mmCIF file of C-alpha atoms in Angstrom:
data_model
loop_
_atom_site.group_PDB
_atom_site.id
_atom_site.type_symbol
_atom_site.label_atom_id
_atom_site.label_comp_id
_atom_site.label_asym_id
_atom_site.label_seq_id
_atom_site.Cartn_x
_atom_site.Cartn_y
_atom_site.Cartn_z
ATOM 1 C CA UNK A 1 67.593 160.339 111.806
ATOM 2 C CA UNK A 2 69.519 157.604 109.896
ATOM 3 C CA UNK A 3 70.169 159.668 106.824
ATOM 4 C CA UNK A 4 71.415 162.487 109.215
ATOM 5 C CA UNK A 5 73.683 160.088 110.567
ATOM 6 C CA UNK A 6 75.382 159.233 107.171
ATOM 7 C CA UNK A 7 75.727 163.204 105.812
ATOM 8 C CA UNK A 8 77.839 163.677 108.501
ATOM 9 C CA UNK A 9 80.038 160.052 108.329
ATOM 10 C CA UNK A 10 82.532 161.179 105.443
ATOM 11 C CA UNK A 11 83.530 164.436 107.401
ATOM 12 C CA UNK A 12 83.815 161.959 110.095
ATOM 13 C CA UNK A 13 86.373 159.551 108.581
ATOM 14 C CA UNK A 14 87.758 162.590 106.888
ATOM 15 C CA UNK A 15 88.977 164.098 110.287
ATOM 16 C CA UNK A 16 90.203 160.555 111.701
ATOM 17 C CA UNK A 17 92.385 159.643 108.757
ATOM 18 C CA UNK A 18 93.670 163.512 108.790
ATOM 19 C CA UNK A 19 94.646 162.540 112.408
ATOM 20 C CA UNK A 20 96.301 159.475 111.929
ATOM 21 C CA UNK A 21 98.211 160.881 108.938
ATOM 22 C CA UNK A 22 99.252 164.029 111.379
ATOM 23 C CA UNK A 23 100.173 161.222 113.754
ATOM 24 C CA UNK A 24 102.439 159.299 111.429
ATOM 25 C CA UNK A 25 104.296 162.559 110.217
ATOM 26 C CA UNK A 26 104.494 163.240 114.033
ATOM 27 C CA UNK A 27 106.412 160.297 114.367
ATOM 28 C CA UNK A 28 108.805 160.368 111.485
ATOM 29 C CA UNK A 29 109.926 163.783 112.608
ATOM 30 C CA UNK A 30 110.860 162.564 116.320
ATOM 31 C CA UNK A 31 112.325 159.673 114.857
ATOM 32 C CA UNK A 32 114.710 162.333 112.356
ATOM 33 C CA UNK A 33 115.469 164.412 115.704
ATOM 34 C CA UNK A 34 116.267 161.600 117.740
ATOM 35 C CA UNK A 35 118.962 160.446 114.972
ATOM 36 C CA UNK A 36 120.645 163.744 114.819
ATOM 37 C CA UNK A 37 120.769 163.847 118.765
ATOM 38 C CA UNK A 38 122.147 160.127 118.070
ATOM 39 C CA UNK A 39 124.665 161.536 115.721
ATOM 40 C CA UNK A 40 125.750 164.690 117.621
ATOM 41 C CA UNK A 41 126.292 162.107 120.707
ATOM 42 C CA UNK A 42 128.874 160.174 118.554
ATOM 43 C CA UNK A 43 130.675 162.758 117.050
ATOM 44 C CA UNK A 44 131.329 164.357 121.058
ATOM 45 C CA UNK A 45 132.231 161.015 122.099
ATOM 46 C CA UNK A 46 134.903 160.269 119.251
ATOM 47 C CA UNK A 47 136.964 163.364 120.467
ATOM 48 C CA UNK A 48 137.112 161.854 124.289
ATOM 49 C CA UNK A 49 137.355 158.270 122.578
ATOM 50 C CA UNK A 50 140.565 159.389 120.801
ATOM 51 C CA UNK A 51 141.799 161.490 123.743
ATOM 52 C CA UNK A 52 142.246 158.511 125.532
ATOM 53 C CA UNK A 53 144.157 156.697 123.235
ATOM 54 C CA UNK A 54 146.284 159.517 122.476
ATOM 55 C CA UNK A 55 149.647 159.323 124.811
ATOM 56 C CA UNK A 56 151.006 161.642 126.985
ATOM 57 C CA UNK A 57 153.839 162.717 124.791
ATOM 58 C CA UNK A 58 151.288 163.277 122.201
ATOM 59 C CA UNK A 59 148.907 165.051 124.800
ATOM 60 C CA UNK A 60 151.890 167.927 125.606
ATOM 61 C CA UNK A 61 151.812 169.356 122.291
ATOM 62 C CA UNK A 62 147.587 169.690 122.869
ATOM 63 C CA UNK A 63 146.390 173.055 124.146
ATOM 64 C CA UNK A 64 143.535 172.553 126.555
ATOM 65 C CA UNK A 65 141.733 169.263 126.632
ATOM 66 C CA UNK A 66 139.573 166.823 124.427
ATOM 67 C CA UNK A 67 136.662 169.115 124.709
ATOM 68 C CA UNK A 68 138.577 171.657 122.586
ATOM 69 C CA UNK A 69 138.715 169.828 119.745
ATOM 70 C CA UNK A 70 136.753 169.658 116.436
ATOM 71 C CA UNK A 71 134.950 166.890 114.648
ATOM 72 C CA UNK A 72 134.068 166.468 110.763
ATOM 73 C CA UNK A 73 133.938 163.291 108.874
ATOM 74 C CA UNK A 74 136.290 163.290 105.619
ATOM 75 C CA UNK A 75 137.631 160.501 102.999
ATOM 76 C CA UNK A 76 140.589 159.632 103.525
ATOM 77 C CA UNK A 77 144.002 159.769 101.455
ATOM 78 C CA UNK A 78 146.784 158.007 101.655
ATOM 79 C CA UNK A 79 148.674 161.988 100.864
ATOM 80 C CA UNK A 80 146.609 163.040 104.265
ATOM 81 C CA UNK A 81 149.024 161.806 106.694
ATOM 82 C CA UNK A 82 150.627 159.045 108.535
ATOM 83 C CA UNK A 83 148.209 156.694 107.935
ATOM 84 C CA UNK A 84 148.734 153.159 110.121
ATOM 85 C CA UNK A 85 145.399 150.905 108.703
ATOM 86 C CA UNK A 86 145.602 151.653 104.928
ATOM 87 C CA UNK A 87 142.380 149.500 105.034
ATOM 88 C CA UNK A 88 140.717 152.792 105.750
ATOM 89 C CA UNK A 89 141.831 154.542 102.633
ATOM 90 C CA UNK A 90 139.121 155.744 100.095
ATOM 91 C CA UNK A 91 136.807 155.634 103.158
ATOM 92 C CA UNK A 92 134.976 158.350 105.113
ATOM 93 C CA UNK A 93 136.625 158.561 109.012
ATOM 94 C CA UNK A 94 136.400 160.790 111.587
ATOM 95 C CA UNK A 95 139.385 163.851 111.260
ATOM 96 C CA UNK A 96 139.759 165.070 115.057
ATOM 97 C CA UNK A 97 141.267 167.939 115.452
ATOM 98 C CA UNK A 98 142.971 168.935 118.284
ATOM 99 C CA UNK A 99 144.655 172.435 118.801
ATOM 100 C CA UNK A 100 147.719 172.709 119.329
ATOM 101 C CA UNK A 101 150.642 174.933 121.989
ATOM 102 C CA UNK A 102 153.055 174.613 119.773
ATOM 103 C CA UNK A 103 154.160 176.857 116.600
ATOM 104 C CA UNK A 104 151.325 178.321 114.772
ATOM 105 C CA UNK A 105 152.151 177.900 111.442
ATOM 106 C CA UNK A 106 152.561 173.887 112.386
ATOM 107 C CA UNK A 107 148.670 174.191 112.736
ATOM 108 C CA UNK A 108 146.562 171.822 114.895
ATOM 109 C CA UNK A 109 147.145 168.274 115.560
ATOM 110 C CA UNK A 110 144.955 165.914 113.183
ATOM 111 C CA UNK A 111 144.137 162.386 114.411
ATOM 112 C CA UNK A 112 142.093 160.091 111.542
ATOM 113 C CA UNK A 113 139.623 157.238 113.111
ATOM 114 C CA UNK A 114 137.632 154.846 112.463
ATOM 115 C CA UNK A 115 133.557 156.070 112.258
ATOM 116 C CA UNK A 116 132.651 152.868 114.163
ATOM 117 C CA UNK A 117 134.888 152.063 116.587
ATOM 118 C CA UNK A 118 136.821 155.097 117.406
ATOM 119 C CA UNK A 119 139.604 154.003 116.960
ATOM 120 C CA UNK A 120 142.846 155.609 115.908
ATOM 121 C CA UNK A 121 143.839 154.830 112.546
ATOM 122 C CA UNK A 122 146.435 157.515 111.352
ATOM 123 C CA UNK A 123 147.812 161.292 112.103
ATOM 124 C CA UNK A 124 147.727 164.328 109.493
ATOM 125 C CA UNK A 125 150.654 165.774 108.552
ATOM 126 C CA UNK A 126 151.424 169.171 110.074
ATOM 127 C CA UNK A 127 153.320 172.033 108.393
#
């Protein structure tokens, strides 16, 4: 009965430590999703973050709202626009995108900030 016992104990720690290695690549891939739910979250939130620093003047040239604009994360120029912290040059911001009511070939309205704190750091240059 003993020796029956041990035949059987490496398939035995064979299927526990297949477990616990499922259970640890389990985890690393919720952690991955949760970050790019994390990251999706911020990049929605800087177009409402900047919306509200915008002002109204700036607002009537906007077609629709905050929710229409679009998000991607450049590095920045000083040749990219109006640029009011030059601190931020050579480093990756946030380019928000707003579209705009007025002129087409003027294009949309392009408001650089700051990755971190959402704030407003400069305006692109439009046509």
């Amino acid at each position: 009965m003993k020796g029956f016992k041990l035949i059987y104990l490496p398939f035995i720690l064979f299927f526990v430590l297949c477990g616990c290695q499922q259970q640890v690549l389990n985890d690393k891939e919720e952690q991955k999703v949760k970050e790019a739910k994390s990251n999706l979250t911020q990049t929605l939130d800087v177009r409402e973050a900047v919306w509200g620093q915008l002002t109204e003047k700036e607002k009537e040239h906007i077609a629709g709202s905050w929710k229409d604009a679009s998000v991607q994360k450049i590095t920045l120029r000083e040749s990219m626009g109006q640029i009011k912290d030059k601190t931020f040059i050579g480093k990756e911001v946030y380019m928000v995108d707003y579209p705009s009511e007025d002129s087409p070939s003027l294009g949309g309205i392009g408001v650089y900030a700051d990755i971190k704190s959402h704030r407003i750091i400069g305006f692109g240059y439009r046509d």
